[in-house]
Coordinates of C-alpha atoms and ligand atoms in Angstrom, one line a residue:
M1 CA -39.3 -112.9 -83.2
A2 CA -36.5 -111.1 -80.5
Q3 CA -38.2 -110.8 -77.5
A4 CA -37.1 -109.1 -73.7
E5 CA -38.6 -108.8 -70.1
A6 CA -38.5 -106.1 -68.8
F7 CA -36.6 -104.4 -67.0
D8 CA -37.0 -102.8 -63.3
R9 CA -35.1 -100.0 -63.5
S10 CA -35.7 -99.3 -59.3
A11 CA -33.9 -102.5 -58.8
P12 CA -30.4 -102.4 -57.9
R13 CA -27.8 -101.5 -61.0
T14 CA -25.9 -105.5 -60.0
E15 CA -28.5 -106.4 -60.2
R16 CA -30.1 -105.2 -63.7
Y17 CA -26.8 -105.5 -64.7
D18 CA -27.9 -109.8 -63.5
Q19 CA -31.5 -109.9 -65.9
L20 CA -28.7 -108.1 -68.7
D21 CA -25.8 -111.3 -69.2
M22 CA -28.4 -113.6 -69.1
Q23 CA -30.9 -111.9 -72.2
C24 CA -27.7 -110.8 -73.7
R25 CA -26.8 -114.5 -74.6
A26 CA -29.5 -115.5 -74.9
L27 CA -30.7 -112.5 -77.4
L28 CA -27.4 -112.0 -79.4
T29 CA -27.6 -114.7 -81.2
D30 CA -27.4 -113.8 -85.0
A31 CA -23.6 -114.1 -87.2
D32 CA -25.1 -111.1 -87.9
P33 CA -22.2 -108.0 -86.5
I34 CA -24.6 -105.1 -86.7
A35 CA -28.0 -107.2 -85.8
N36 CA -25.8 -107.4 -82.4
Q37 CA -24.7 -104.0 -81.9
A38 CA -28.4 -103.2 -82.8
N39 CA -30.4 -105.3 -79.8
F40 CA -27.0 -105.4 -77.5
V41 CA -27.1 -101.1 -77.2
A42 CA -31.4 -102.1 -77.6
L43 CA -30.4 -103.7 -73.8
L44 CA -28.4 -101.4 -71.8
H45 CA -30.9 -98.6 -73.2
M46 CA -34.0 -100.5 -71.4
A47 CA -32.1 -101.4 -69.1
F48 CA -30.7 -98.3 -67.5
G49 CA -32.4 -95.3 -69.8
W50 CA -28.7 -94.2 -70.4
H51 CA -28.5 -90.7 -72.9
W52 CA -26.2 -92.7 -75.7
V53 CA -25.4 -96.1 -76.0
G54 CA -23.7 -96.7 -79.6
F55 CA -21.0 -98.7 -81.3
Y56 CA -17.5 -97.1 -83.5
R57 CA -15.6 -99.7 -85.4
V58 CA -12.5 -98.9 -86.2
A59 CA -11.9 -98.1 -89.8
G60 CA -8.3 -97.3 -90.2
D61 CA -6.7 -93.9 -88.0
E62 CA -10.8 -93.5 -87.6
L63 CA -13.6 -94.8 -86.2
V64 CA -16.8 -94.8 -86.8
L65 CA -20.3 -94.8 -85.9
G66 CA -22.7 -98.3 -86.1
P67 CA -25.6 -99.0 -84.1
F68 CA -26.8 -96.6 -81.3
Q69 CA -29.1 -95.7 -79.0
G70 CA -30.3 -91.8 -77.8
P71 CA -29.5 -89.1 -80.2
V72 CA -27.4 -88.2 -84.3
A73 CA -24.1 -88.2 -83.0
C74 CA -21.0 -87.7 -84.1
T75 CA -20.0 -90.0 -87.5
R76 CA -16.1 -89.7 -86.9
L77 CA -13.8 -89.7 -84.3
F78 CA -9.9 -89.6 -84.7
K79 CA -7.8 -90.9 -83.3
G80 CA -5.4 -89.0 -80.0
K81 CA -9.0 -86.9 -79.5
G82 CA -11.1 -88.1 -77.1
V83 CA -12.5 -90.3 -74.9
C84 CA -13.8 -92.9 -77.5
A85 CA -9.6 -92.5 -78.8
E86 CA -9.2 -92.9 -75.3
A87 CA -9.7 -96.7 -74.5
W88 CA -9.2 -97.7 -77.8
A89 CA -5.4 -96.7 -77.3
R90 CA -5.4 -98.1 -73.9
N91 CA -7.3 -101.3 -74.6
A92 CA -9.3 -100.5 -71.4
P93 CA -12.4 -98.9 -70.0
V94 CA -11.7 -95.8 -69.6
V95 CA -14.6 -94.1 -67.0
V96 CA -15.5 -89.8 -67.1
P97 CA -17.8 -89.0 -63.8
D98 CA -16.6 -84.6 -65.6
V99 CA -16.4 -84.9 -69.5
D100 CA -16.3 -81.1 -69.2
A101 CA -12.9 -82.1 -67.4
F102 CA -11.8 -84.4 -69.4
P103 CA -8.9 -82.8 -72.9
G104 CA -10.6 -83.3 -75.5
H105 CA -13.8 -84.8 -75.1
V106 CA -15.0 -84.5 -77.8
V107 CA -19.1 -83.4 -77.6
C108 CA -21.5 -84.7 -79.2
S109 CA -24.7 -83.9 -77.2
A110 CA -24.3 -81.3 -75.5
E111 CA -26.4 -82.9 -72.4
S112 CA -23.8 -85.6 -71.6
R113 CA -22.3 -84.9 -68.1
S114 CA -20.6 -88.6 -67.5
E115 CA -19.4 -91.0 -70.0
L116 CA -18.0 -94.8 -69.8
V117 CA -16.4 -96.4 -73.4
L118 CA -15.0 -100.2 -73.3
P119 CA -12.8 -101.1 -75.8
V120 CA -14.0 -104.7 -78.3
R121 CA -11.4 -107.3 -79.0
N122 CA -11.5 -109.3 -81.9
A123 CA -10.4 -113.2 -81.1
A124 CA -6.9 -111.5 -82.2
G125 CA -7.4 -109.2 -78.5
E126 CA -6.7 -106.1 -80.8
V127 CA -9.6 -103.0 -80.3
A128 CA -12.7 -103.4 -83.3
A129 CA -14.8 -101.6 -82.1
V130 CA -15.3 -99.4 -78.5
L131 CA -18.6 -99.1 -77.0
D132 CA -19.2 -96.1 -75.8
V133 CA -21.8 -95.3 -73.0
D134 CA -23.2 -91.4 -72.0
S135 CA -24.8 -89.9 -68.8
V136 CA -26.7 -86.7 -68.7
E137 CA -25.6 -87.3 -64.7
R138 CA -22.1 -86.1 -62.9
G139 CA -20.6 -89.9 -62.3
D140 CA -23.3 -91.9 -63.3
F141 CA -20.6 -94.3 -64.0
G142 CA -17.6 -96.4 -61.6
Q143 CA -15.3 -99.1 -60.9
D144 CA -18.2 -101.6 -61.3
D145 CA -19.7 -100.1 -64.0
A146 CA -16.6 -100.6 -66.6
D147 CA -16.3 -104.0 -65.4
R148 CA -19.5 -105.6 -65.8
L149 CA -19.7 -104.4 -69.1
Q150 CA -16.5 -105.2 -69.6
A151 CA -16.8 -109.3 -68.3
M152 CA -20.3 -108.8 -70.8
V153 CA -18.6 -107.3 -74.4
D154 CA -15.8 -109.7 -73.1
A155 CA -18.7 -112.8 -73.2
V156 CA -20.1 -111.5 -76.5
S157 CA -17.5 -109.8 -78.3
H158 CA -17.4 -112.3 -81.1
R159 CA -21.5 -111.6 -82.4
L160 CA -20.4 -108.3 -81.4
L161 CA -18.0 -108.4 -84.9
N162 CA -17.6 -110.2 -87.9
E163 CA -15.9 -113.1 -86.2
G164 CA -18.2 -116.0 -87.5
S165 CA -20.3 -117.7 -85.5
P166 CA -18.4 -120.1 -82.8
D167 CA -20.9 -120.6 -80.3
V168 CA -24.1 -121.9 -82.8
Ligands
SME1 N1 -17.9 -88.1 -76.7 C1 -16.9 -89.1 -76.8 C2 -17.3 -89.2 -78.9 C3 -18.8 -90.0 -79.1 S1 -19.9 -89.1 -78.6 O1 -20.1 -89.2 -77.2 C4 -21.5 -90.0 -78.7 C5 -15.5 -88.9 -77.2 O2 -15.2 -88.2 -76.5 O3 -14.4 -89.7 -77.3

C-alpha cells in the first residue's frame, strides 16, 4: 500500500522540497505513468496545499488534461495560447507572478492568482507533458520553486511518461 509521511505545512518550503524529493523517488515506482502522475500531484498537494496541481500531456497540437488535484479544469489547451503552451514552446519553466498580467492566460479557475508551469521531457529531451501549479496567492512562485520542481520532475520523468522502467 502506498504511504506518504505527513508534511509539516509550517516548515520552510526548502525543507518540504527535500522531503518531497525522497518521497517521490520512493513512491513513484510503478510502471504505469498515469498512476505515477496521480501520486506525484497528490504529493505536491499534500506538501503545499496549492489551489491546483496537475499534468497536461502533449497530443498533436494540443495539451490534454491528465491527473490533477483541485477544481475541475480545462480539458484541452492549444498551442500558442496560455502559460502551459508557453512552457511547452520554450521547453523551460514559466513563472507567472500575476496571471492577470500574462497575455493570453487561460482561466480555468477564477481563484488562481499566480502560476508555475514546467516541461516534462522524454528521453529525447522533447516536451511530452507539462506540470501546472496554480496558487490563490499572487507572487507565490519564484525561481527557487521552478528550480526545485524542475529537478524533481527531471529525476522522475521516465516514471511520469510511458518510457519503460529502467531503474526497477
Ligand atoms: N492557466 C493555464 C491553464 C490551465 S489551468 O490553470 C489548470 C494556462 O494559461 O495555460
